[in-house]
PDB file of C-alpha atoms in Angstrom:
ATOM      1  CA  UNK A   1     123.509 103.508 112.101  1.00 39.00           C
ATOM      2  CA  UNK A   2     123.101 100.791 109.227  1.00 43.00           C
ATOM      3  CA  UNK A   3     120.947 102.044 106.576  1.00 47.00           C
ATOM      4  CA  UNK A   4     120.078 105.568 107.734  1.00 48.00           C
ATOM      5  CA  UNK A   5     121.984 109.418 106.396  1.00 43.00           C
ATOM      6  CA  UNK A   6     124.295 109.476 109.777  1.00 46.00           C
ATOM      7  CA  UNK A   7     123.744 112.304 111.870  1.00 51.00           C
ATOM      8  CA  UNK A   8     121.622 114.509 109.758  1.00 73.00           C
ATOM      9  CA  UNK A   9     118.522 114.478 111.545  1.00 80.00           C
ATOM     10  CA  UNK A  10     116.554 116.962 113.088  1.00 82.00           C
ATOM     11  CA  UNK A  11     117.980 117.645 116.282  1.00 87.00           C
ATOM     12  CA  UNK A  12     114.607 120.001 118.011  1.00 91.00           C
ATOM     13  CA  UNK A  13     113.229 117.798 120.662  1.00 94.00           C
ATOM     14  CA  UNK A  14     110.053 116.441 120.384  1.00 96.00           C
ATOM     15  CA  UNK A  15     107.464 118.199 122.952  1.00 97.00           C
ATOM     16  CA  UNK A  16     105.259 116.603 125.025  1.00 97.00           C
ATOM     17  CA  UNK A  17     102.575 117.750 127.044  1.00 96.00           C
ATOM     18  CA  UNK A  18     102.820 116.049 130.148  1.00 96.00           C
ATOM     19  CA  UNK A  19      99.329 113.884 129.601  1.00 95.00           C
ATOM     20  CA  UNK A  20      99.313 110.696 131.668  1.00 94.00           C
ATOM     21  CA  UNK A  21      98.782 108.319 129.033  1.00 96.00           C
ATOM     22  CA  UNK A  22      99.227 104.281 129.415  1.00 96.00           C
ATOM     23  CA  UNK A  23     102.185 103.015 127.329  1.00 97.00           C
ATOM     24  CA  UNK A  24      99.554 101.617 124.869  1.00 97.00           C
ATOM     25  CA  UNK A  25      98.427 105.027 124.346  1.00 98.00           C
ATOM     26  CA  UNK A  26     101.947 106.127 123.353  1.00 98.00           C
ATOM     27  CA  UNK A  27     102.112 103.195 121.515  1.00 98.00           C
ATOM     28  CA  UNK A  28      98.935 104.120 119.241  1.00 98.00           C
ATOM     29  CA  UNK A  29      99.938 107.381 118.827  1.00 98.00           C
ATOM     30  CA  UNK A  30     103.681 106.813 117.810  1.00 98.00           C
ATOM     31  CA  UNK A  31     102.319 105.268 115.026  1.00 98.00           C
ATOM     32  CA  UNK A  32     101.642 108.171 113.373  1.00 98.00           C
ATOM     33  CA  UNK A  33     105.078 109.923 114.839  1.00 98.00           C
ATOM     34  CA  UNK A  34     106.143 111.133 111.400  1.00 98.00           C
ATOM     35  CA  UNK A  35     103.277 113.408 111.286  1.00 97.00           C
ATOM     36  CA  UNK A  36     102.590 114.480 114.741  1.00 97.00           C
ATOM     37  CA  UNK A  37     106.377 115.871 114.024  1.00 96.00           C
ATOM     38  CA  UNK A  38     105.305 117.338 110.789  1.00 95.00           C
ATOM     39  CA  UNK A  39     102.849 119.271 112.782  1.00 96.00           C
ATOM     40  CA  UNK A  40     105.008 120.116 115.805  1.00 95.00           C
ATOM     41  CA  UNK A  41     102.187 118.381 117.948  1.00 97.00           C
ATOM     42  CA  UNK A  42     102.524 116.925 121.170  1.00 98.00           C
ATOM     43  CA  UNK A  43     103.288 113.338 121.029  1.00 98.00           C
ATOM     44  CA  UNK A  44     100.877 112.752 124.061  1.00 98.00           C
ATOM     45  CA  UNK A  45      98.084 114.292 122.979  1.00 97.00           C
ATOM     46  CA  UNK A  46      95.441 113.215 120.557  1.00 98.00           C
ATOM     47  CA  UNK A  47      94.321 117.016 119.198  1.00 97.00           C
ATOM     48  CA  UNK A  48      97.142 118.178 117.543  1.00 97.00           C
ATOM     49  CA  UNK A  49      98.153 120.942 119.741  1.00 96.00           C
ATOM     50  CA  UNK A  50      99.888 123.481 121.165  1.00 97.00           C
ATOM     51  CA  UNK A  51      98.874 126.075 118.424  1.00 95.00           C
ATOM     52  CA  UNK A  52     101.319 127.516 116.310  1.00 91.00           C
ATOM     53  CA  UNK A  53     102.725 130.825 117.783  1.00 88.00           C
ATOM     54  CA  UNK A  54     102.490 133.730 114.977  1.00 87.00           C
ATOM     55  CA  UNK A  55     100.038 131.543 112.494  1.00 89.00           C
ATOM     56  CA  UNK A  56      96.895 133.272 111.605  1.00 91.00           C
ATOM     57  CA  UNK A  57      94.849 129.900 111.232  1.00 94.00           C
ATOM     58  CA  UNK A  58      94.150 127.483 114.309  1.00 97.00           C
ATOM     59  CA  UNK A  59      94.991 123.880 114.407  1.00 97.00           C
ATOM     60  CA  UNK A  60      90.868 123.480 114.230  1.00 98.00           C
ATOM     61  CA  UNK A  61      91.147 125.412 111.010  1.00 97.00           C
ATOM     62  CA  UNK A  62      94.315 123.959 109.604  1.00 97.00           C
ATOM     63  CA  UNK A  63      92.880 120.165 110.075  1.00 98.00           C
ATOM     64  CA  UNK A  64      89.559 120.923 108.408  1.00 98.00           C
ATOM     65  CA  UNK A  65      91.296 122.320 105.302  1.00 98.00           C
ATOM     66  CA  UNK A  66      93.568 119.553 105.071  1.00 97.00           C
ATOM     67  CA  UNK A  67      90.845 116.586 105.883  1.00 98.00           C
ATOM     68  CA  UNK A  68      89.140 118.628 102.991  1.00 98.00           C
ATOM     69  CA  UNK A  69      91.715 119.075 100.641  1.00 98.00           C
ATOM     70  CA  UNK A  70      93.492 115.777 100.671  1.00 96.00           C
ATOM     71  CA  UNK A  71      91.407 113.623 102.263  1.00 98.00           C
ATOM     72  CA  UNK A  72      87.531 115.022 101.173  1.00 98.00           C
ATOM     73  CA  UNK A  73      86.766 113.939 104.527  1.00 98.00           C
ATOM     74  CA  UNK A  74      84.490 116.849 105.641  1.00 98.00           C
ATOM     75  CA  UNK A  75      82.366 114.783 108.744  1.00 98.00           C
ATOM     76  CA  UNK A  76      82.795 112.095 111.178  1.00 98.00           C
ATOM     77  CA  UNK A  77      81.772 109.315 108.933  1.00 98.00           C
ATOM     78  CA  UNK A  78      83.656 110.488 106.295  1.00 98.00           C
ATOM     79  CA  UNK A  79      86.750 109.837 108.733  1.00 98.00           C
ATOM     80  CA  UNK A  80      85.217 106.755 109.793  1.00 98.00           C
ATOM     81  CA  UNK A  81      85.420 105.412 106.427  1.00 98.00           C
ATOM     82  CA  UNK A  82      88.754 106.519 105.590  1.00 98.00           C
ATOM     83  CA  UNK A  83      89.801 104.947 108.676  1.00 98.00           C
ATOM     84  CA  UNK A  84      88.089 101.689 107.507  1.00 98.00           C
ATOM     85  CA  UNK A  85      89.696 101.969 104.348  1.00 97.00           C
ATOM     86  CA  UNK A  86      93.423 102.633 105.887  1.00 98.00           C
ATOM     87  CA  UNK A  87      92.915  99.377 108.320  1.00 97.00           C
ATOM     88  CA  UNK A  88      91.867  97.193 104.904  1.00 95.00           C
ATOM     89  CA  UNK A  89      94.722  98.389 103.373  1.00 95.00           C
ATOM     90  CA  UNK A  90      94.480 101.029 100.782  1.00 93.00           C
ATOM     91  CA  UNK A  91      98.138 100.998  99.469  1.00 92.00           C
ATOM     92  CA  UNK A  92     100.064  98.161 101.050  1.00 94.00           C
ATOM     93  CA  UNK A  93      98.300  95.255  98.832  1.00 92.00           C
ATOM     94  CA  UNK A  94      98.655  97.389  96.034  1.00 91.00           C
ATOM     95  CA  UNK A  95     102.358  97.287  96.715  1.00 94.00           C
ATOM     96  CA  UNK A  96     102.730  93.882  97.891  1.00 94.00           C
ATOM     97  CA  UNK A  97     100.792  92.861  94.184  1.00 92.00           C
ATOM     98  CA  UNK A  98     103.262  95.330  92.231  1.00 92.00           C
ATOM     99  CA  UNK A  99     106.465  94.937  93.700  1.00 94.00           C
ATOM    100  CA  UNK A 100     107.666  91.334  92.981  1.00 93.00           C
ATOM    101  CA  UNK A 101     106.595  92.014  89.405  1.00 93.00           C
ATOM    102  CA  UNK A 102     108.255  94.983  89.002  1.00 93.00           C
ATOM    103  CA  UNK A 103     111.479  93.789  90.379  1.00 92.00           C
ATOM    104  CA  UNK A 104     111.356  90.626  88.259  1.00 92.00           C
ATOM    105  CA  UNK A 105     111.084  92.546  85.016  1.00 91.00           C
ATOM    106  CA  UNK A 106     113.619  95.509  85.950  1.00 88.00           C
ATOM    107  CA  UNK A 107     116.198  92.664  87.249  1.00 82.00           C
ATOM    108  CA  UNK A 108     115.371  89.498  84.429  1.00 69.00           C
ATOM    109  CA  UNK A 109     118.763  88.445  82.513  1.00 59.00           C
ATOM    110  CA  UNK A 110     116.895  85.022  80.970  1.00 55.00           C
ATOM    111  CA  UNK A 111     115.391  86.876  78.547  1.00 54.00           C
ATOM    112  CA  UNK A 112     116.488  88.572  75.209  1.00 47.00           C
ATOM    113  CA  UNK A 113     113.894  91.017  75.287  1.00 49.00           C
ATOM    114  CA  UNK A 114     113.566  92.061  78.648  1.00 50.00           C
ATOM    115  CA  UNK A 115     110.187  94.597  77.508  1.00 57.00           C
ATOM    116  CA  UNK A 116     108.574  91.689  77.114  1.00 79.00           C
ATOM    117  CA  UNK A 117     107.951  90.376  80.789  1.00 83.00           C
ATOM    118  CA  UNK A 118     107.190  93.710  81.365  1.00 84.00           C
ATOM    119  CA  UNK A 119     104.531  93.981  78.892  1.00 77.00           C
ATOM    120  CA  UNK A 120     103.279  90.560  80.173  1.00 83.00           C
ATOM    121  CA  UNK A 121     102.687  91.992  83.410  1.00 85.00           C
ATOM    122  CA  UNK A 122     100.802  95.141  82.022  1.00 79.00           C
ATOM    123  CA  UNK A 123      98.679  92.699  80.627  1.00 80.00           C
ATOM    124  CA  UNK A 124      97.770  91.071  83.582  1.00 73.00           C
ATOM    125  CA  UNK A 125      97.431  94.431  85.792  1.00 78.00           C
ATOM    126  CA  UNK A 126      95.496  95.626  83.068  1.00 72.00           C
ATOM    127  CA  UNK A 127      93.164  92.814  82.785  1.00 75.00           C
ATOM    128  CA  UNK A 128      92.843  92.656  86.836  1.00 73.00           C
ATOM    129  CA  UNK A 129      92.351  96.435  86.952  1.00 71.00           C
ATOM    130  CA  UNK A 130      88.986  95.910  84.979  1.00 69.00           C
ATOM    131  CA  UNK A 131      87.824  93.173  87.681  1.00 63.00           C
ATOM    132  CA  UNK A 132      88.368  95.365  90.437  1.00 66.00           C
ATOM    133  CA  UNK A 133      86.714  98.537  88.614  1.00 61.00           C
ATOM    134  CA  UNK A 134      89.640 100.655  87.536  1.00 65.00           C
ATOM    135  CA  UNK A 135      90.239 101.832  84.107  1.00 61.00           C
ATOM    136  CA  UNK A 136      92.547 104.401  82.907  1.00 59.00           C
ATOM    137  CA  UNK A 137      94.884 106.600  85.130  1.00 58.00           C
ATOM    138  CA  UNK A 138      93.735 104.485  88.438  1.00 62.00           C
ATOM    139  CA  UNK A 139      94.728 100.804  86.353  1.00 76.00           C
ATOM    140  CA  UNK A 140      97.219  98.982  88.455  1.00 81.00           C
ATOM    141  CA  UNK A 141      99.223  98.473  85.605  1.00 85.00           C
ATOM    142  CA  UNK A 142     100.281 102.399  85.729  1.00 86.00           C
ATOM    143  CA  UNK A 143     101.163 101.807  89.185  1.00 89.00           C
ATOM    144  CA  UNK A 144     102.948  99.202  87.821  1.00 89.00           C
ATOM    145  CA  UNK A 145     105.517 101.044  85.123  1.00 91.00           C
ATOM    146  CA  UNK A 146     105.844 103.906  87.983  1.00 92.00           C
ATOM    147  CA  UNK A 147     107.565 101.525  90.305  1.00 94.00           C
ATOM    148  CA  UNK A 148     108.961  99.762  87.672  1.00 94.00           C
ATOM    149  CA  UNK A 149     110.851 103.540  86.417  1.00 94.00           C
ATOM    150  CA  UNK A 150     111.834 103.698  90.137  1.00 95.00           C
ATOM    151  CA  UNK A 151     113.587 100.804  90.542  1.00 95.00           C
ATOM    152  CA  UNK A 152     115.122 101.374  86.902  1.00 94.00           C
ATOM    153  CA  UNK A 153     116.207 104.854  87.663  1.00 94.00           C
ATOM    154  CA  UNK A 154     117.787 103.780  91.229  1.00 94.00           C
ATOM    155  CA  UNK A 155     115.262 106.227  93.360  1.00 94.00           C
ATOM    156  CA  UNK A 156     114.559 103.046  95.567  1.00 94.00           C
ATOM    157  CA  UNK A 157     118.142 102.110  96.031  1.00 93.00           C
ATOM    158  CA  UNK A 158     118.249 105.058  98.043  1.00 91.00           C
ATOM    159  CA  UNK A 159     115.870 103.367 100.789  1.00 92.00           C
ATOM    160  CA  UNK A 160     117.235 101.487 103.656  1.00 90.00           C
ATOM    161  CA  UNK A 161     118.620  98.522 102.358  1.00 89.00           C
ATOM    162  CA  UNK A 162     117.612  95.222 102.335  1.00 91.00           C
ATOM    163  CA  UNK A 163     114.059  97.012 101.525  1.00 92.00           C
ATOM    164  CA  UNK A 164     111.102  96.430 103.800  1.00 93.00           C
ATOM    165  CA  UNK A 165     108.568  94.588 101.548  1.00 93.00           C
ATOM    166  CA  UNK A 166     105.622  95.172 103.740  1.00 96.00           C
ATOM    167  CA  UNK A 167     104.240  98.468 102.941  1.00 97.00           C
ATOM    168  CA  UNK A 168     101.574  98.177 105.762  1.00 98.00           C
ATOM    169  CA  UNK A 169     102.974 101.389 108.114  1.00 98.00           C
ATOM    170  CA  UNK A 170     102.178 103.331 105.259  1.00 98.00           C
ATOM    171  CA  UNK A 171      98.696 103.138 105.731  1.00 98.00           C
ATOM    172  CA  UNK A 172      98.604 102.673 109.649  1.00 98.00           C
ATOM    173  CA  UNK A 173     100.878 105.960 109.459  1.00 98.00           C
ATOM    174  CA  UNK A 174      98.018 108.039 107.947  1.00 98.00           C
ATOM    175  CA  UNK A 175      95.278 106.195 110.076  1.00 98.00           C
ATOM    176  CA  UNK A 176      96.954 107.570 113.292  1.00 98.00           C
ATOM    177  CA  UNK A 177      97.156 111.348 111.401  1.00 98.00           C
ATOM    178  CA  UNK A 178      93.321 110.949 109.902  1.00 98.00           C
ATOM    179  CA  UNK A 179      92.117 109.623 113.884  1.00 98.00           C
ATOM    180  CA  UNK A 180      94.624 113.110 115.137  1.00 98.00           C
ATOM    181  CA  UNK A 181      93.309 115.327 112.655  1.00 98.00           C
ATOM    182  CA  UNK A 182      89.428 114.321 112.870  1.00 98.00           C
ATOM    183  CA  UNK A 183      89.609 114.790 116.421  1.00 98.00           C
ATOM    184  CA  UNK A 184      91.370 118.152 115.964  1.00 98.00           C
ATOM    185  CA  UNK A 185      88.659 119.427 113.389  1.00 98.00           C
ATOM    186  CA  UNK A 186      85.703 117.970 116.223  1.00 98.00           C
ATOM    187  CA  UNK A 187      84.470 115.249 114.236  1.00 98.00           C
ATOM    188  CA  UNK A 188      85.550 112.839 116.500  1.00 98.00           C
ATOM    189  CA  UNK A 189      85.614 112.379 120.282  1.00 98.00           C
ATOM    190  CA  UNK A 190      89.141 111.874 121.813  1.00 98.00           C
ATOM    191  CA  UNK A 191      88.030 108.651 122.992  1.00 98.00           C
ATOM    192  CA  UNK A 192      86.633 107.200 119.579  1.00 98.00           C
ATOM    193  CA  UNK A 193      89.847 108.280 117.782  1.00 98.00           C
ATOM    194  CA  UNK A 194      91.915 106.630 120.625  1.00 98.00           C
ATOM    195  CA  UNK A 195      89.703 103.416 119.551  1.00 98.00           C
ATOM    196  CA  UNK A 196      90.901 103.671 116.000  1.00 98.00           C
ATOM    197  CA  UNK A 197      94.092 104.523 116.600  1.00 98.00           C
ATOM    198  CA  UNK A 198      94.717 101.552 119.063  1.00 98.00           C
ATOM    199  CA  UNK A 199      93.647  98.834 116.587  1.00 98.00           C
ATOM    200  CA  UNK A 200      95.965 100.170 114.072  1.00 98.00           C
ATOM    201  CA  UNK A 201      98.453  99.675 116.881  1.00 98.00           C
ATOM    202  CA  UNK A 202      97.111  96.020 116.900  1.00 98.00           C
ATOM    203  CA  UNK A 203      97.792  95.648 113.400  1.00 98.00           C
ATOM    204  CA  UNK A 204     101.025  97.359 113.354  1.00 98.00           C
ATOM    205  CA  UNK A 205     102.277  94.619 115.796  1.00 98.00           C
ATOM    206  CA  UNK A 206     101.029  92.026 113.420  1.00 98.00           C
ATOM    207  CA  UNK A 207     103.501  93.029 111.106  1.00 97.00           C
ATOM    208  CA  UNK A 208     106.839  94.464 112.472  1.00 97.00           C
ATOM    209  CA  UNK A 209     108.958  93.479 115.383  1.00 96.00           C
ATOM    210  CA  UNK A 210     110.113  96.962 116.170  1.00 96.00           C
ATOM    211  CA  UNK A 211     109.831 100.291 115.316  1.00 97.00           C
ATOM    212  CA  UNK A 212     112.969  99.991 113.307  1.00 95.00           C
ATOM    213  CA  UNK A 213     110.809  97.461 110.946  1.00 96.00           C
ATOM    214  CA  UNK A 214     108.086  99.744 110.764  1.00 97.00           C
ATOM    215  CA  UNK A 215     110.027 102.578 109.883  1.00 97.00           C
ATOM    216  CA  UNK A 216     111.385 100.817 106.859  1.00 96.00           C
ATOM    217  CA  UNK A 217     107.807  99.956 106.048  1.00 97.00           C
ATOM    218  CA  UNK A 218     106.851 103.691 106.179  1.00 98.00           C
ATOM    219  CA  UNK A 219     109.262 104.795 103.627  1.00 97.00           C
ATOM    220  CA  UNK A 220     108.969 102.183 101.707  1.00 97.00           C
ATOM    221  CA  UNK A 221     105.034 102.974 101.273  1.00 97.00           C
ATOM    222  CA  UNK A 222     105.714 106.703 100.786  1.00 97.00           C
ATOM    223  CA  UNK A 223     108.171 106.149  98.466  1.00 97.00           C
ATOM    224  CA  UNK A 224     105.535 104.115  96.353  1.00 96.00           C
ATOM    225  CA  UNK A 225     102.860 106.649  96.501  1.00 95.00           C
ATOM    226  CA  UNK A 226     105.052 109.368  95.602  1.00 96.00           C
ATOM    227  CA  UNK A 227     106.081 107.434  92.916  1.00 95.00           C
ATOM    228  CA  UNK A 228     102.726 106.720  91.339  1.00 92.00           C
ATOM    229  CA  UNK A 229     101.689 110.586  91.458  1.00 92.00           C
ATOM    230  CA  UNK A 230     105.080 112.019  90.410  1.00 93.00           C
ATOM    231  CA  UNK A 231     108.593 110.166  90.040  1.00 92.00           C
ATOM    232  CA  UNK A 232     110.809 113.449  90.419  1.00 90.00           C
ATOM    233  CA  UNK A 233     108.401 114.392  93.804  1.00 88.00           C
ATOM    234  CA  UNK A 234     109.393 110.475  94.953  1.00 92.00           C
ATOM    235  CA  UNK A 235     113.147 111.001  94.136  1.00 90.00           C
ATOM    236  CA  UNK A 236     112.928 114.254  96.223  1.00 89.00           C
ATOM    237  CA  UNK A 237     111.607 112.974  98.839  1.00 92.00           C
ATOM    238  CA  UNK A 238     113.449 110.002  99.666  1.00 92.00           C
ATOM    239  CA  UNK A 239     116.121 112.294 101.535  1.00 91.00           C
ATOM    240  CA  UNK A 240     113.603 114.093 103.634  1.00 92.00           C
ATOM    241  CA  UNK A 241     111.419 111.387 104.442  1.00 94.00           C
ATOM    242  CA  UNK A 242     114.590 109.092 105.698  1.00 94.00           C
ATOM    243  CA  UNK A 243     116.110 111.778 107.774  1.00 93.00           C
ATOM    244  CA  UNK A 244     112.321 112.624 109.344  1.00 95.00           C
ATOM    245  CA  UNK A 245     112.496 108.634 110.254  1.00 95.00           C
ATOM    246  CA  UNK A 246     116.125 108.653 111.245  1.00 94.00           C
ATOM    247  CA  UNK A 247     115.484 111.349 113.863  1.00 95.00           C
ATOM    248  CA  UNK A 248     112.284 109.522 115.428  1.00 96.00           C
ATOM    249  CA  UNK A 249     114.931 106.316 115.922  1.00 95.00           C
ATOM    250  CA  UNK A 250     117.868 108.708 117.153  1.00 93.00           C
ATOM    251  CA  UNK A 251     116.368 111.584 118.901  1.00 94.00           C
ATOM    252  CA  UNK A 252     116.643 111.035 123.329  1.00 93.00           C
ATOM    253  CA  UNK A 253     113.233 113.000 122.979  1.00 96.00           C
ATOM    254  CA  UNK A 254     111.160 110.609 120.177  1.00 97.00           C
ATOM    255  CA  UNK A 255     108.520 108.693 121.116  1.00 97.00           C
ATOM    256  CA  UNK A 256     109.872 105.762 119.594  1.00 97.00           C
ATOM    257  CA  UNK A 257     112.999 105.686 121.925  1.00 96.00           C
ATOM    258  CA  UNK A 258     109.974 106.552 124.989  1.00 95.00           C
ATOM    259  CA  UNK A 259     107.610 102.963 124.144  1.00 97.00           C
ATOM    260  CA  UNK A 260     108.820 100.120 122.074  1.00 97.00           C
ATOM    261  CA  UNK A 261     106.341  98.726 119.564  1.00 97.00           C
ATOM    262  CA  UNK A 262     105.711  95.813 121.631  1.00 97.00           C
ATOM    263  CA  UNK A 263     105.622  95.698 125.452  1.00 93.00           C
ATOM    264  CA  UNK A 264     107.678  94.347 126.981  1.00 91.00           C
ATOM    265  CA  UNK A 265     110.405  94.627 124.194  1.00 92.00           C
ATOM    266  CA  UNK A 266     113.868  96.697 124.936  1.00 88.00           C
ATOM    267  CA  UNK A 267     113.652 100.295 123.589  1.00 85.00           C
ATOM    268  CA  UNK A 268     116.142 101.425 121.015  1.00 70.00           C
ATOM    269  CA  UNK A 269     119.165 102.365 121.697  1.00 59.00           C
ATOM    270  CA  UNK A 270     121.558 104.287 118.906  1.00 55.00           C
ATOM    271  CA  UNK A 271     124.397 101.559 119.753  1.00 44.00           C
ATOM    272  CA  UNK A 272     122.142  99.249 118.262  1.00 38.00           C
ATOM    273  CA  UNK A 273     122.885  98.333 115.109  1.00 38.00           C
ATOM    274  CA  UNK A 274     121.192  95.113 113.961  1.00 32.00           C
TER     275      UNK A 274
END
């Protein structure tokens, strides 16, 4: 399959519970596939459940610490907000700003001194990072030379190529797990996190044809993250996170080969190669 690490995938089905949920209701929840399968969850259930045989913390327990420690979402409206946040877009535009001008200065040839574009573009990040509020460590600008380093040091020509320049899964991604997780810690009804997680499926829609599309999107946005925190984490990852996507495309069991993104739309099929 074009653009993914052959057949090393994880091959452990997915596990489902046996819920009957409406195909939109897959839909919203395979979304946020890649972490329900980080968690070993049920990819029909909102809670993220069964419990982990042998672990000395419950899922209740494990969500509140990580809503907490990642997230500092400690209530409902704190998810709420988060949630809010996610649906605005809290990386994607960042991306969709940085990337053009960080591939223009890591690719320009016109120019003798190709530092200088680049420092053109600091300029300007910098400048608009003091309109929007942030200064120092948060300035777009050292978003900016991160994803300029990874595109210099070739981490991002390990992503499925050509890349996906819409970063928007990213975000819709984490809605689905903060809408999961909230629900699993009881700050949210299974019903009001089922309204969240639906409307991201609204907006994922918007943007990709498939789930092959939004796939590509996800990475793409993780890869960016990781590369503004820590450019050997978003080297590392780029393996891992591309063979987690791979096996939601190629596994019989994956909710992506259950429910196409769109209705009505054929379901994947490994033959397929476009």
């Amino acid at each position: 399959m074009a653009g993914f690490p052959g057949a090393d995938i994880d091959p452990e089905p997915d596990v489902w519970s046996g819920a009957a949920l409406d195909d939109d209701r897959i839909r919203a929840l395979a979304v946020g596939a890649y972490y329900g399968r980080s968690w070993g969850a049920y990819c029909d259930s909102v809670a993220f459940l069964p419990e982990e045989p042998g672990s000395s913390a419950t899922r209740r327990e494990t969500a509140i610490e990580g809503l907490h420690e990642s997230w500092g979402v400690d209530h409902a409206e704190d998810a709420r907000d988060t949630i809010r946040r996610l649906l605005a877009g809290m990386h994607a535009p960042l991306f969709e700003l940085v990337h053009p001008l960080a591939v223009a200065a890591a690719t320009d040839t016109g120019r003798v001194d190709r530092s200088g574009l680049a420092d053109e573009h600091r300029e300007f990040l910098h400048t608009l990072s003091g309109f929007r509020g942030y200064r120092g460590p948060a300035g777009i600008d050292r978003d900016y030379d991160a994803w300029l380093q990874a595109i210099k040091l070739g981490i991002t020509d390990n992503l499925p190529a050509p890349l996906q320049n819409d970063a928007t899964a990213w975000d819709l991604a984490r809605l689905v797990f903060i809408a999961r997780a909230s629900c699993t810690a009881g700050y949210l009804t299974e019903d009001e996190a089922f309204e969240h997680m639906l409307t991201g499926l609204d907006r994922a829609r918007q943007h990709y044809r498939n789930w092959r599309q939004f796939g590509d999107g996800f990475l793409t946005g993780a890869i960016f993250w990781a590369a503004t925190q820590d450019l050997s984490a978003a080297k590392s990852q780029v393996a891992e996170r591309r063979r987690m996507i791979a096996g939601l495309h190629l596994r019989p069991s994956s909710p992506w080969r259950r429910v196409a993104l769109h209705a009505g739309a054929p379901v994947f099929s490994p033959a397929w190669s476009a």
